[in-house]
């Protein structure tokens, strides 16, 4: 591969099964005017270069070659002191392998670098486990933040900063539950940043994921407990508060324990779970909305019912899937 | 191997690395008077049979042989219509491989079967994750129960029955918190039975482990919540109740999420965690004792502090181990 190119997982997975020059007829992430065009005839390269008019496809800088290519390079080396890989291709006329529309781009200039960073961050969104709110709202904001921070902040710094904002939202309940609810939602948006930075810069680690998950549970605990405390519910209502709090943890527990048992991402094994409401991003937006509407008692009722219903369905669907 | 023999994992792991006849000089699970004795000289079998006087070791019925043994069996087959494996051994004089004191036994009579069942159940205790109370008290009782039930009850039936007893203990709080506390401890003892039956009868399943874990969380939730409700704590004390409840779940969450992240049993990766108090068996015995002493408020304080301290140490030790 070309050393100044970036390829997404999806691109590489398709490209490695090819033979010859991997080309893309419809590149999504490069400026076609700057790209190296390829003329294809009979499934082979017949012309290659930035000056090929109206090219059939573009050189992705990804090659799957066998040792016969060295005969071509040896012949070229006898004629010229230096030559480019595109000259080798023009000479060897290798077959082409089409991979279309997947992530690949090259980085030549500072502007390219900035563009590449933005592309990587927007591709660094977690594959599964995101709720509706995350997909529609949180990720759109968090990826913009991650784009700014990816070269300045480590994933661990983002994890701890997000934890700090979460605890701050809990503390803010003592001053203003409305402001605290907004800050809680802000912390939910920020919660995507550590993972995005980690994935975009290839620094993901199971350790980071583990610590982040446990800290998320503590942010929820701190926020909801301080909210319930400042509202001063009567004793008779506290079992509902406790059920809502516990349900929030048990939604995560039941899916994470599944991964521990089977070594599988439960959202892949039982995809319908992705569409069941009750995940953290959804709970937190709902929390903000209901607190702003002054419906705190209703909030805890909804949490108490919704979360345990979700755990029940998680058990049921997991059991069915595994005994089917 | 002999088809009527039973071998433990530890035995097999050592035996397969041997050559010839695997013998045990100190069998722990067979009646030596009934066992096949082996006379050894120069590391080889020189005599074998139930009538060998004062044998050097006993035939475990486990052989690691190469195809040359068929020359011996062919010669014997020409002389006799039928013969026993011990005759083949006496003839072939294979080397012996000593595996001492590990689990192996044979099953010839109904009495042997009963004995074998008891041995299997007592060996079916979970390797890691048991707290001190489990090791010293719960397992001693639960294995006796499992021995009686292993052929009569499926692991799933045991799981649901234990869940039922746990919920019953929660409900019993309305009538008598003291009786409920004892029943809660009974459910903690019974909680070992499903796993023991499953392991002893080779019916363990990740599905069973997953469902059982989630149900355990609900038994704790139901018991502690109903206890707190009948005691009628003032509003100001309920945050402590909620912290105790959440901590009980988070102790499990933090170690299970570790397994999800790393695919490792955290009690193996960070063995010191086994000796930190706060696991479920320990919490439940403590709960029973404090409730019987009338120290319910103190119980929730202890749970609130102990569990979160344990989660903090879990994070710290896990982080250290993984960055060391």
Coordinates of C-alpha atoms in Angstrom, one line a residue:
Chain A
X1 CA 0.0 0.0 0.0
X2 CA 1.0 3.6 -0.4
X3 CA 2.4 4.9 2.9
X4 CA 0.5 8.2 2.7
X5 CA -2.9 6.6 2.3
X6 CA -5.6 5.9 4.9
X7 CA -7.9 2.9 4.5
X8 CA -11.0 2.0 6.5
X9 CA -11.6 -1.6 7.8
X10 CA -14.3 -2.2 5.2
X11 CA -12.0 -1.2 2.4
X12 CA -9.2 -3.4 3.5
X13 CA -11.5 -6.4 4.0
X14 CA -12.6 -6.2 0.4
X15 CA -9.3 -5.2 -1.1
X16 CA -7.2 -8.1 0.2
X17 CA -9.4 -10.6 -1.6
X18 CA -8.5 -8.9 -5.0
X19 CA -5.6 -9.3 -7.4
X20 CA -3.6 -6.5 -9.1
X21 CA -4.4 -2.9 -8.7
X22 CA -7.3 -2.0 -6.4
X23 CA -9.4 0.8 -8.0
X24 CA -12.5 2.7 -7.1
X25 CA -14.8 4.0 -9.8
X26 CA -16.6 6.3 -7.3
X27 CA -14.2 7.5 -4.6
X28 CA -16.0 9.3 -1.9
X29 CA -13.2 10.8 0.1
X30 CA -10.7 12.1 -2.5
X31 CA -10.7 15.1 -4.9
X32 CA -11.0 13.4 -8.3
X33 CA -9.1 16.2 -9.9
X34 CA -6.1 15.4 -7.8
X35 CA -6.4 11.6 -7.9
X36 CA -4.6 9.2 -10.2
X37 CA -7.0 8.0 -13.0
X38 CA -7.0 4.5 -14.5
X39 CA -8.2 3.4 -17.9
X40 CA -9.4 -0.2 -17.8
X41 CA -9.9 -2.5 -20.8
X42 CA -10.7 -6.2 -20.5
X43 CA -10.3 -6.0 -16.7
X44 CA -6.8 -4.7 -16.9
X45 CA -5.0 -1.4 -16.5
X46 CA -4.2 0.1 -20.0
X47 CA -3.4 3.6 -18.9
X48 CA -2.7 5.2 -15.5
X49 CA -1.9 8.7 -14.4
X50 CA -3.2 12.1 -13.2
X51 CA -3.7 13.1 -16.9
X52 CA -5.9 10.1 -18.0
X53 CA -9.0 11.9 -19.4
X54 CA -12.3 10.7 -18.0
X55 CA -10.8 7.8 -16.2
X56 CA -12.9 4.6 -15.6
X57 CA -11.7 4.4 -12.0
X58 CA -9.1 5.8 -9.6
X59 CA -5.9 4.2 -8.2
X60 CA -6.5 3.6 -4.5
X61 CA -2.8 3.0 -3.8
X62 CA -3.6 -0.5 -2.7
X63 CA -2.0 -3.3 -4.7
X64 CA -2.2 -7.1 -4.4
X65 CA 0.8 -8.3 -6.5
X66 CA 2.8 -11.5 -6.9
X67 CA 6.6 -11.7 -7.4
X68 CA 6.3 -11.4 -11.3
X69 CA 6.1 -7.7 -10.7
X70 CA 9.8 -7.6 -10.0
X71 CA 10.6 -8.5 -13.6
X72 CA 8.9 -5.2 -14.7
X73 CA 10.6 -3.2 -12.0
X74 CA 14.0 -4.7 -12.9
X75 CA 13.5 -3.8 -16.6
X76 CA 12.4 -0.2 -15.7
X77 CA 15.4 0.1 -13.3
X78 CA 17.8 -0.6 -16.2
X79 CA 16.3 2.2 -18.2
X80 CA 15.7 4.8 -15.5
X81 CA 17.4 5.9 -12.3
X82 CA 14.1 6.4 -10.6
X83 CA 10.4 5.8 -11.5
X84 CA 7.0 5.8 -9.9
X85 CA 4.8 2.9 -9.0
X86 CA 2.2 4.2 -11.6
X87 CA 4.9 3.7 -14.3
X88 CA 5.3 0.1 -13.1
X89 CA 1.5 -0.4 -13.3
X90 CA 1.4 1.2 -16.8
X91 CA 4.0 -1.3 -17.9
X92 CA 2.8 -4.4 -16.1
X93 CA -0.9 -3.8 -17.0
X94 CA -2.1 -5.8 -14.0
X95 CA -5.7 -6.8 -13.5
X96 CA -7.9 -4.4 -11.6
X97 CA -10.0 -5.2 -8.6
X98 CA -12.9 -2.8 -7.9
X99 CA -13.7 -1.7 -4.4
X100 CA -16.3 1.0 -4.5
X101 CA -17.3 3.7 -2.1
X102 CA -15.4 2.5 0.9
X103 CA -13.2 4.7 3.0
X104 CA -9.8 5.4 1.5
X105 CA -8.0 8.7 1.0
X106 CA -4.5 10.1 0.7
X107 CA -2.8 12.7 2.7
X108 CA -0.4 15.1 0.9
X109 CA -1.0 18.6 2.3
X110 CA -1.9 20.1 5.7
X111 CA -5.5 20.6 4.3
X112 CA -5.6 16.9 3.5
X113 CA -4.6 16.1 7.0
X114 CA -7.4 18.1 8.5
X115 CA -9.9 16.5 6.1
X116 CA -8.5 13.0 6.9
X117 CA -8.9 13.7 10.6
X118 CA -12.5 14.7 10.1
X119 CA -13.2 11.6 8.0
X120 CA -11.6 9.3 10.6
X121 CA -13.5 10.7 13.5
X122 CA -16.8 10.5 11.7
X123 CA -16.0 6.9 10.9
X124 CA -15.0 6.3 14.5
X125 CA -18.6 6.0 15.8
X126 CA -19.2 2.7 17.7
X127 CA -20.7 0.0 15.6
X128 CA -23.4 -1.2 18.0
X129 CA -25.0 -0.4 21.3
X130 CA -25.8 3.2 20.4
X131 CA -29.4 4.2 21.1
X132 CA -31.6 6.3 18.9
X133 CA -30.7 9.5 20.7
X134 CA -27.0 8.8 20.2
X135 CA -27.4 8.2 16.5
X136 CA -29.6 11.2 15.9
X137 CA -28.2 13.8 18.2
X138 CA -25.3 12.9 20.5
X139 CA -22.9 11.5 17.8
X140 CA -23.5 14.5 15.5
X141 CA -22.2 16.8 18.3
X142 CA -19.6 14.5 19.8
X143 CA -17.9 13.8 16.5
X144 CA -17.5 17.5 15.9
X145 CA -15.8 17.8 19.3
X146 CA -13.7 14.8 18.7
X147 CA -12.5 16.3 15.4
X148 CA -11.1 19.3 17.3
X149 CA -9.6 17.2 20.1
X150 CA -8.3 14.1 18.5
X151 CA -4.7 15.4 18.3
X152 CA -4.8 17.3 21.5
X153 CA -6.4 15.0 24.1
X154 CA -5.8 11.4 24.9
X155 CA -8.8 9.0 25.2
X156 CA -8.1 8.7 29.0
X157 CA -8.2 12.5 29.4
X158 CA -11.5 12.5 27.6
X159 CA -12.8 9.7 29.9
X160 CA -11.9 11.5 33.1
X161 CA -13.1 14.9 31.8
X162 CA -16.5 13.4 30.9
X163 CA -16.7 11.7 34.3
X164 CA -15.9 15.1 35.9
X165 CA -18.7 16.8 33.9
X166 CA -21.1 14.0 34.9
X167 CA -20.3 14.4 38.6
X168 CA -20.6 18.1 38.3
X169 CA -24.1 17.7 36.9
X170 CA -24.9 15.6 40.0
X171 CA -23.5 18.3 42.3
X172 CA -25.4 21.0 40.3
X173 CA -28.7 19.4 41.4
X174 CA -28.1 21.2 44.7
X175 CA -28.2 24.6 43.0
X176 CA -30.5 24.1 40.0
X177 CA -32.0 20.8 38.9
X178 CA -32.8 22.3 35.5
X179 CA -29.2 23.4 34.8
X180 CA -28.0 20.0 36.2
X181 CA -30.3 18.1 33.8
X182 CA -28.9 20.0 30.9
X183 CA -25.3 19.4 32.1
X184 CA -26.2 15.7 32.5
X185 CA -27.2 15.5 28.8
X186 CA -24.0 17.4 27.9
X187 CA -22.0 14.7 29.8
X188 CA -24.0 12.1 27.8
X189 CA -22.9 13.8 24.5
X190 CA -19.3 14.0 25.7
X191 CA -19.4 10.4 26.7
X192 CA -18.9 9.5 23.0
X193 CA -15.7 11.5 22.7
X194 CA -13.2 9.2 24.4
X195 CA -14.2 6.3 22.3
X196 CA -14.2 8.3 19.1
X197 CA -10.8 9.8 19.8
X198 CA -9.5 6.3 20.6
X199 CA -10.9 4.7 17.5
X200 CA -9.9 7.5 15.2
X201 CA -6.3 7.4 16.5
X202 CA -6.2 3.6 16.8
X203 CA -5.8 3.8 20.6
X204 CA -8.8 1.8 21.6
X205 CA -8.2 -0.5 24.6
X206 CA -10.4 -2.9 26.5
X207 CA -9.1 -1.3 29.6
X208 CA -10.5 2.1 28.5
X209 CA -13.8 0.6 27.7
X210 CA -14.0 -1.2 31.0
X211 CA -13.2 1.8 33.2
X212 CA -15.4 4.1 31.1
X213 CA -18.4 1.7 31.6
X214 CA -18.0 1.6 35.4
X215 CA -17.6 5.3 35.6
X216 CA -20.8 5.8 33.5
X217 CA -22.7 3.8 36.1
X218 CA -21.3 6.1 38.8
X219 CA -22.3 9.2 36.9
X220 CA -25.9 7.9 36.6
X221 CA -25.9 6.9 40.3
X222 CA -24.6 10.3 41.4
X223 CA -26.9 12.3 39.2
X224 CA -30.1 10.4 39.9
X225 CA -29.4 10.0 43.7
X226 CA -28.7 13.7 44.1
X227 CA -31.8 14.6 42.1
X228 CA -33.9 12.4 44.2
X229 CA -32.3 13.8 47.4
X230 CA -33.0 17.5 46.5
X231 CA -36.6 16.8 45.5
X232 CA -37.1 15.3 49.0
X233 CA -39.5 12.6 48.0
X234 CA -41.5 11.0 50.9
X235 CA -40.2 7.7 52.3
X236 CA -43.0 5.9 50.4
X237 CA -41.7 7.0 47.1
X238 CA -38.0 6.0 47.6
X239 CA -38.5 2.3 46.6
X240 CA -39.5 3.7 43.1
X241 CA -36.3 5.8 43.1
X242 CA -34.2 2.8 44.1
X243 CA -35.8 0.7 41.4
X244 CA -35.1 3.4 38.7
X245 CA -31.5 3.6 39.8
X246 CA -31.0 -0.1 39.9
X247 CA -32.7 -0.6 36.6
X248 CA -30.3 1.8 35.0
X249 CA -27.4 -0.3 36.1
X250 CA -29.1 -3.6 35.3
X251 CA -29.8 -2.7 31.7
X252 CA -26.0 -2.5 31.3
X253 CA -25.3 -5.5 33.5
X254 CA -27.6 -7.8 31.6
X255 CA -26.0 -7.1 28.2
X256 CA -22.4 -6.9 29.5
X257 CA -22.9 -10.2 31.5
X258 CA -24.0 -11.7 28.2
X259 CA -20.8 -10.7 26.6
X260 CA -18.9 -12.1 29.5
X261 CA -20.8 -15.4 29.2
X262 CA -20.7 -15.8 25.4
X263 CA -17.9 -13.5 24.3
X264 CA -20.4 -11.9 21.9
X265 CA -21.7 -8.4 21.5
X266 CA -25.3 -8.9 22.5
X267 CA -26.5 -6.2 20.1
X268 CA -25.1 -8.2 17.3
X269 CA -26.4 -11.5 18.5
X270 CA -29.9 -10.1 19.2
X271 CA -30.1 -7.1 16.9
X272 CA -33.7 -6.2 17.8
X273 CA -32.3 -5.0 21.2
X274 CA -30.8 -2.1 19.4
X275 CA -34.3 -0.8 18.7
X276 CA -35.8 -1.4 22.2
X277 CA -35.8 1.9 24.1
X278 CA -34.0 2.2 27.4
X279 CA -30.3 2.6 26.6
X280 CA -28.3 5.2 28.5
X281 CA -28.4 7.9 25.8
X282 CA -32.2 7.6 25.6
X283 CA -32.6 7.5 29.4
X284 CA -30.5 10.6 29.8
X285 CA -32.3 12.7 27.2
X286 CA -35.6 11.6 28.7
X287 CA -34.3 12.6 32.1
X288 CA -33.4 16.1 30.9
X289 CA -36.7 16.6 29.2
X290 CA -38.8 15.4 32.2
X291 CA -36.8 17.4 34.7
X292 CA -37.1 20.5 32.6
X293 CA -40.9 19.9 32.5
X294 CA -40.9 19.5 36.3
X295 CA -41.9 15.9 36.0
X296 CA -39.3 14.4 38.4
X297 CA -41.7 11.9 40.1
X298 CA -42.8 10.7 36.6
X299 CA -39.2 10.4 35.6
X300 CA -38.5 7.9 38.3
X301 CA -41.6 6.0 37.6
X302 CA -40.7 5.8 33.9
X303 CA -37.1 4.7 34.7
X304 CA -38.3 2.1 37.2
X305 CA -40.7 0.5 34.7
X306 CA -38.8 1.0 31.5
X307 CA -35.4 -0.3 32.6
X308 CA -36.7 -3.5 34.3
X309 CA -39.0 -4.2 31.4
X310 CA -36.0 -3.9 29.1
X311 CA -33.9 -6.3 31.3
X312 CA -36.8 -8.7 31.2
X313 CA -36.9 -8.5 27.4
X314 CA -33.1 -8.8 27.3
X315 CA -33.3 -12.1 29.3
X316 CA -36.2 -13.4 27.2
X317 CA -34.7 -12.5 23.8
X318 CA -31.2 -13.7 24.8
X319 CA -32.7 -17.0 26.1
X320 CA -34.7 -17.5 22.9
X321 CA -31.8 -16.7 20.6
X322 CA -29.5 -19.1 22.4
X323 CA -32.0 -22.0 22.6
X324 CA -33.4 -21.5 19.1
Chain B
X1 CA -9.5 -45.2 28.6
X2 CA -11.8 -47.7 30.3
X3 CA -15.4 -46.9 29.6
X4 CA -16.6 -47.4 33.2
X5 CA -14.0 -45.0 34.7
X6 CA -14.4 -41.3 35.6
X7 CA -11.5 -38.9 35.4
X8 CA -11.2 -35.3 36.6
X9 CA -9.8 -32.5 34.5
X10 CA -6.7 -32.4 36.5
X11 CA -6.1 -36.1 36.0
X12 CA -6.6 -36.0 32.3
X13 CA -4.3 -32.9 31.9
X14 CA -1.4 -34.8 33.5
X15 CA -2.2 -38.2 32.1
X16 CA -2.2 -37.3 28.4
X17 CA 1.4 -36.2 28.6
X18 CA 2.5 -39.7 29.7
X19 CA 3.4 -42.8 27.8
X20 CA 2.2 -46.4 28.5
X21 CA 0.0 -47.3 31.5
X22 CA -1.0 -44.4 33.7
X23 CA -0.8 -45.6 37.4
X24 CA -1.5 -44.0 40.7
X25 CA 0.5 -45.0 43.8
X26 CA -1.9 -43.3 46.1
X27 CA -5.5 -43.5 44.7
X28 CA -7.8 -41.3 46.7
X29 CA -11.2 -42.3 45.3
X30 CA -11.0 -46.1 44.8
X31 CA -11.1 -49.0 47.2
X32 CA -7.5 -50.4 46.9
X33 CA -8.7 -53.9 47.8
X34 CA -10.9 -53.8 44.6
X35 CA -8.4 -52.0 42.4
X36 CA -6.0 -53.6 39.9
X37 CA -2.5 -53.5 41.4
X38 CA 0.7 -53.0 39.3
X39 CA 4.2 -54.1 40.1
X40 CA 6.8 -51.7 38.6
X41 CA 10.4 -52.4 37.8
X42 CA 12.7 -50.1 35.9
X43 CA 9.8 -47.8 35.1
X44 CA 7.9 -50.6 33.4
X45 CA 5.0 -52.9 34.3
X46 CA 6.2 -56.3 35.4
X47 CA 3.0 -57.6 36.9
X48 CA -0.6 -56.5 36.9
X49 CA -3.8 -57.8 38.4
X50 CA -6.1 -57.7 41.4
X51 CA -3.9 -60.4 43.0
X52 CA -0.6 -58.5 42.9
X53 CA 0.6 -58.5 46.5
X54 CA 1.5 -55.1 48.0
X55 CA 1.4 -53.3 44.6
X56 CA 3.6 -50.4 43.8
X57 CA 0.7 -48.5 42.2
X58 CA -2.7 -49.0 40.8
X59 CA -4.0 -49.2 37.2
X60 CA -6.0 -46.1 36.5
X61 CA -7.6 -47.6 33.3
X62 CA -5.9 -44.7 31.4
X63 CA -3.4 -45.7 28.7
X64 CA -1.3 -43.8 26.3
X65 CA -0.2 -46.3 23.7
X66 CA 1.2 -46.4 20.2
X67 CA 0.3 -48.9 17.4
X68 CA 3.0 -51.4 18.5
X69 CA 0.5 -52.6 21.1
X70 CA -1.5 -54.3 18.3
X71 CA 1.4 -56.9 17.8
X72 CA 0.8 -58.0 21.4
X73 CA -3.0 -58.1 21.0
X74 CA -2.7 -60.1 17.7
X75 CA -0.4 -62.7 19.4
X76 CA -2.8 -63.0 22.3
X77 CA -5.8 -63.3 19.9
X78 CA -4.2 -66.3 18.3
X79 CA -3.9 -68.1 21.6
X80 CA -7.2 -67.0 23.3
X81 CA -10.8 -66.3 22.2
X82 CA -11.0 -63.4 24.7
X83 CA -8.7 -61.6 27.0
X84 CA -8.5 -58.6 29.2
X85 CA -6.6 -55.4 28.8
X86 CA -4.6 -56.2 31.9
X87 CA -3.3 -59.4 30.1
X88 CA -2.2 -57.2 27.2
X89 CA -0.4 -54.9 29.7
X90 CA 1.2 -57.9 31.5
X91 CA 2.5 -59.1 28.1
X92 CA 3.5 -55.8 26.6
X93 CA 5.2 -54.5 29.8
X94 CA 4.7 -50.9 28.8
X95 CA 6.3 -48.0 30.7
X96 CA 4.3 -46.5 33.5
X97 CA 3.4 -42.9 33.9
X98 CA 2.6 -41.8 37.5
X99 CA -0.3 -39.4 38.2
X100 CA -0.9 -39.2 41.9
X101 CA -3.8 -38.2 44.0
X102 CA -5.9 -36.8 41.2
X103 CA -9.6 -37.6 40.7
X104 CA -10.2 -41.0 39.0
X105 CA -12.4 -43.8 39.9
X106 CA -14.3 -46.7 38.4
X107 CA -18.0 -47.5 38.6
X108 CA -19.0 -51.2 38.8
X109 CA -21.8 -51.4 41.3
X110 CA -24.8 -49.3 42.3
X111 CA -22.8 -48.4 45.5
X112 CA -19.9 -47.2 43.3
X113 CA -22.4 -45.1 41.3
X114 CA -23.6 -43.4 44.5
X115 CA -20.0 -42.8 45.6
X116 CA -19.0 -41.5 42.2
X117 CA -21.9 -39.1 42.2
X118 CA -20.8 -37.7 45.6
X119 CA -17.2 -37.3 44.4
X120 CA -18.3 -35.5 41.2
X121 CA -20.5 -33.1 43.0
X122 CA -17.9 -32.3 45.6
X123 CA -15.5 -31.6 42.7
X124 CA -18.1 -29.5 40.9
X125 CA -17.4 -26.4 43.1
X126 CA -16.6 -23.3 41.0
X127 CA -12.9 -22.7 40.7
X128 CA -12.9 -18.9 41.3
X129 CA -15.2 -16.2 42.5
X130 CA -16.3 -17.9 45.7
X131 CA -16.0 -15.8 48.8
X132 CA -14.9 -17.0 52.2
X133 CA -18.4 -17.7 53.4
X134 CA -19.0 -19.8 50.3
X135 CA -15.8 -21.8 50.8
X136 CA -16.3 -22.4 54.5
X137 CA -20.1 -22.7 54.9
X138 CA -22.3 -22.5 51.8
X139 CA -20.4 -25.1 49.6
X140 CA -20.4 -27.7 52.4
X141 CA -24.1 -27.6 52.6
X142 CA -24.9 -27.0 48.9
X143 CA -22.7 -30.0 47.7
X144 CA -24.7 -32.3 50.1
X145 CA -27.9 -31.0 48.5
X146 CA -26.6 -31.3 45.0
X147 CA -25.5 -34.9 45.7
X148 CA -29.1 -35.8 46.4
X149 CA -30.5 -33.8 43.5
X150 CA -28.0 -34.3 40.7
X151 CA -30.0 -37.1 39.1
X152 CA -33.4 -35.8 39.9
X153 CA -33.3 -32.1 39.1
X154 CA -32.0 -30.1 36.0
X155 CA -29.7 -27.1 36.5
X156 CA -32.5 -24.9 35.2
X157 CA -34.9 -26.2 37.7
X158 CA -32.4 -25.5 40.5
X159 CA -31.9 -22.0 39.1
X160 CA -35.6 -21.1 39.1
X161 CA -36.2 -22.8 42.5
X162 CA -33.4 -20.8 44.1
X163 CA -34.8 -17.7 42.5
X164 CA -38.1 -18.5 44.0
X165 CA -36.7 -19.0 47.5
X166 CA -34.9 -15.7 47.1
X167 CA -38.1 -13.9 46.2
X168 CA -39.9 -15.6 49.0
X169 CA -37.3 -14.3 51.4
X170 CA -38.0 -10.8 50.1
X171 CA -41.7 -11.3 50.6
X172 CA -41.2 -12.8 54.0
X173 CA -39.8 -9.4 55.2
X174 CA -43.4 -8.2 55.4
X175 CA -44.1 -10.9 58.1
X176 CA -40.8 -11.4 59.8
X177 CA -37.5 -9.7 58.9
X178 CA -35.7 -12.3 61.1
X179 CA -37.1 -15.3 59.3
X180 CA -36.6 -13.5 56.0
X181 CA -33.0 -13.0 56.7
X182 CA -32.5 -16.7 57.4
X183 CA -34.3 -17.6 54.3
X184 CA -32.2 -15.1 52.3
X185 CA -29.1 -17.0 53.6
X186 CA -30.7 -20.3 52.7
X187 CA -31.2 -19.0 49.1
X188 CA -27.5 -18.0 49.1
X189 CA -26.6 -21.6 50.0
X190 CA -29.0 -23.0 47.4
X191 CA -27.5 -20.6 44.8
X192 CA -24.5 -23.0 44.5
X193 CA -26.7 -26.0 43.6
X194 CA -27.5 -25.2 40.0
X195 CA -23.9 -24.8 39.1
X196 CA -22.8 -27.8 41.0
X197 CA -25.4 -30.0 39.4
X198 CA -24.5 -28.6 36.0
X199 CA -20.8 -29.2 36.4
X200 CA -21.2 -32.6 38.0
X201 CA -23.4 -33.8 35.1
X202 CA -21.5 -31.9 32.4
X203 CA -24.5 -29.7 31.6
X204 CA -22.8 -26.3 32.3
X205 CA -23.9 -23.6 29.8
X206 CA -23.0 -19.9 29.4
X207 CA -26.7 -19.3 29.1
X208 CA -27.4 -20.8 32.5
X209 CA -24.6 -18.8 34.0
X210 CA -25.9 -15.6 32.4
X211 CA -29.5 -16.0 33.5
X212 CA -28.5 -17.1 37.0
X213 CA -26.4 -14.0 37.4
X214 CA -29.1 -11.6 36.4
X215 CA -31.6 -13.4 38.7
X216 CA -29.2 -13.1 41.6
X217 CA -29.2 -9.4 41.1
X218 CA -33.0 -9.4 41.3
X219 CA -33.1 -11.5 44.4
X220 CA -30.7 -9.0 46.1
X221 CA -32.7 -6.1 44.9
X222 CA -36.0 -7.6 46.0
X223 CA -34.7 -8.7 49.4
X224 CA -32.9 -5.4 50.4
X225 CA -35.6 -3.2 49.0
X226 CA -38.4 -5.0 50.9
X227 CA -36.3 -5.0 54.0
X228 CA -35.7 -1.2 53.7
X229 CA -39.4 -0.7 53.0
X230 CA -40.7 -2.6 56.1
X231 CA -38.2 -0.8 58.4
X232 CA -39.6 2.5 57.2
X233 CA -36.4 4.5 57.2
X234 CA -36.8 8.3 57.1
X235 CA -36.3 10.0 53.7
X236 CA -32.9 11.2 54.8
X237 CA -31.6 7.6 55.2
X238 CA -32.8 6.4 51.8
X239 CA -29.8 7.6 49.9
X240 CA -27.7 5.2 52.0
X241 CA -30.2 2.4 51.2
X242 CA -29.9 3.2 47.5
X243 CA -26.1 3.2 47.7
X244 CA -26.1 -0.2 49.4
X245 CA -28.4 -1.6 46.8
X246 CA -26.5 -0.2 43.9
X247 CA -23.1 -1.2 45.3
X248 CA -24.3 -4.8 45.5
X249 CA -25.0 -4.8 41.8
X250 CA -21.8 -2.8 40.9
X251 CA -19.5 -5.3 42.7
X252 CA -20.7 -7.9 40.1
X253 CA -20.9 -5.4 37.3
X254 CA -17.3 -4.3 37.6
X255 CA -15.9 -7.8 37.5
X256 CA -18.3 -9.1 34.9
X257 CA -17.7 -6.1 32.7
X258 CA -14.0 -6.9 33.0
X259 CA -14.6 -10.4 31.6
X260 CA -16.6 -8.8 28.8
X261 CA -13.7 -6.5 28.0
X262 CA -10.8 -8.9 28.3
X263 CA -12.4 -12.3 28.0
X264 CA -10.7 -13.2 31.3
X265 CA -12.0 -14.3 34.7
X266 CA -11.0 -11.3 36.8
X267 CA -10.5 -13.5 39.8
X268 CA -7.7 -15.3 37.9
X269 CA -6.2 -12.1 36.4
X270 CA -6.2 -10.3 39.8
X271 CA -6.2 -13.1 42.3
X272 CA -6.0 -10.8 45.3
X273 CA -9.7 -9.8 44.6
X274 CA -10.6 -13.3 45.9
X275 CA -9.5 -12.3 49.3
X276 CA -11.2 -8.9 49.4
X277 CA -14.5 -9.1 51.3
X278 CA -17.7 -7.9 49.7
X279 CA -18.7 -10.8 47.4
X280 CA -22.3 -11.9 47.4
X281 CA -22.0 -14.9 49.7
X282 CA -20.2 -12.7 52.3
X283 CA -22.7 -9.8 52.0
X284 CA -25.7 -12.2 52.5
X285 CA -24.3 -13.9 55.6
X286 CA -23.4 -10.4 57.0
X287 CA -27.0 -9.3 56.1
X288 CA -28.5 -12.2 58.0
X289 CA -26.3 -11.7 61.1
X290 CA -26.9 -7.9 61.3
X291 CA -30.7 -8.3 60.7
X292 CA -30.9 -10.9 63.5
X293 CA -29.0 -8.5 65.7
X294 CA -31.5 -5.8 64.8
X295 CA -28.8 -3.7 63.2
X296 CA -30.6 -3.0 59.9
X297 CA -29.5 0.7 59.6
X298 CA -25.9 -0.4 60.3
X299 CA -26.3 -3.1 57.6
X300 CA -27.1 -0.6 54.9
X301 CA -24.2 1.6 56.0
X302 CA -21.8 -1.3 55.8
X303 CA -23.2 -2.3 52.4
X304 CA -23.0 1.3 51.1
X305 CA -19.4 1.7 52.2
X306 CA -18.1 -1.9 51.6
X307 CA -19.4 -2.4 48.1
X308 CA -18.3 0.9 46.6
X309 CA -14.9 0.5 48.3
X310 CA -14.6 -2.9 46.7
X311 CA -15.6 -1.5 43.3
X312 CA -13.0 1.2 43.7
X313 CA -10.3 -1.4 44.5
X314 CA -11.5 -3.5 41.6
X315 CA -11.0 -0.6 39.2
X316 CA -7.6 0.2 40.8
X317 CA -6.3 -3.3 40.8
X318 CA -7.6 -4.1 37.4
X319 CA -6.0 -0.9 36.0
X320 CA -2.7 -1.6 37.6
X321 CA -2.6 -5.2 36.5
X322 CA -3.4 -4.2 32.9
X323 CA -0.9 -1.4 32.7
X324 CA 1.9 -3.1 34.6

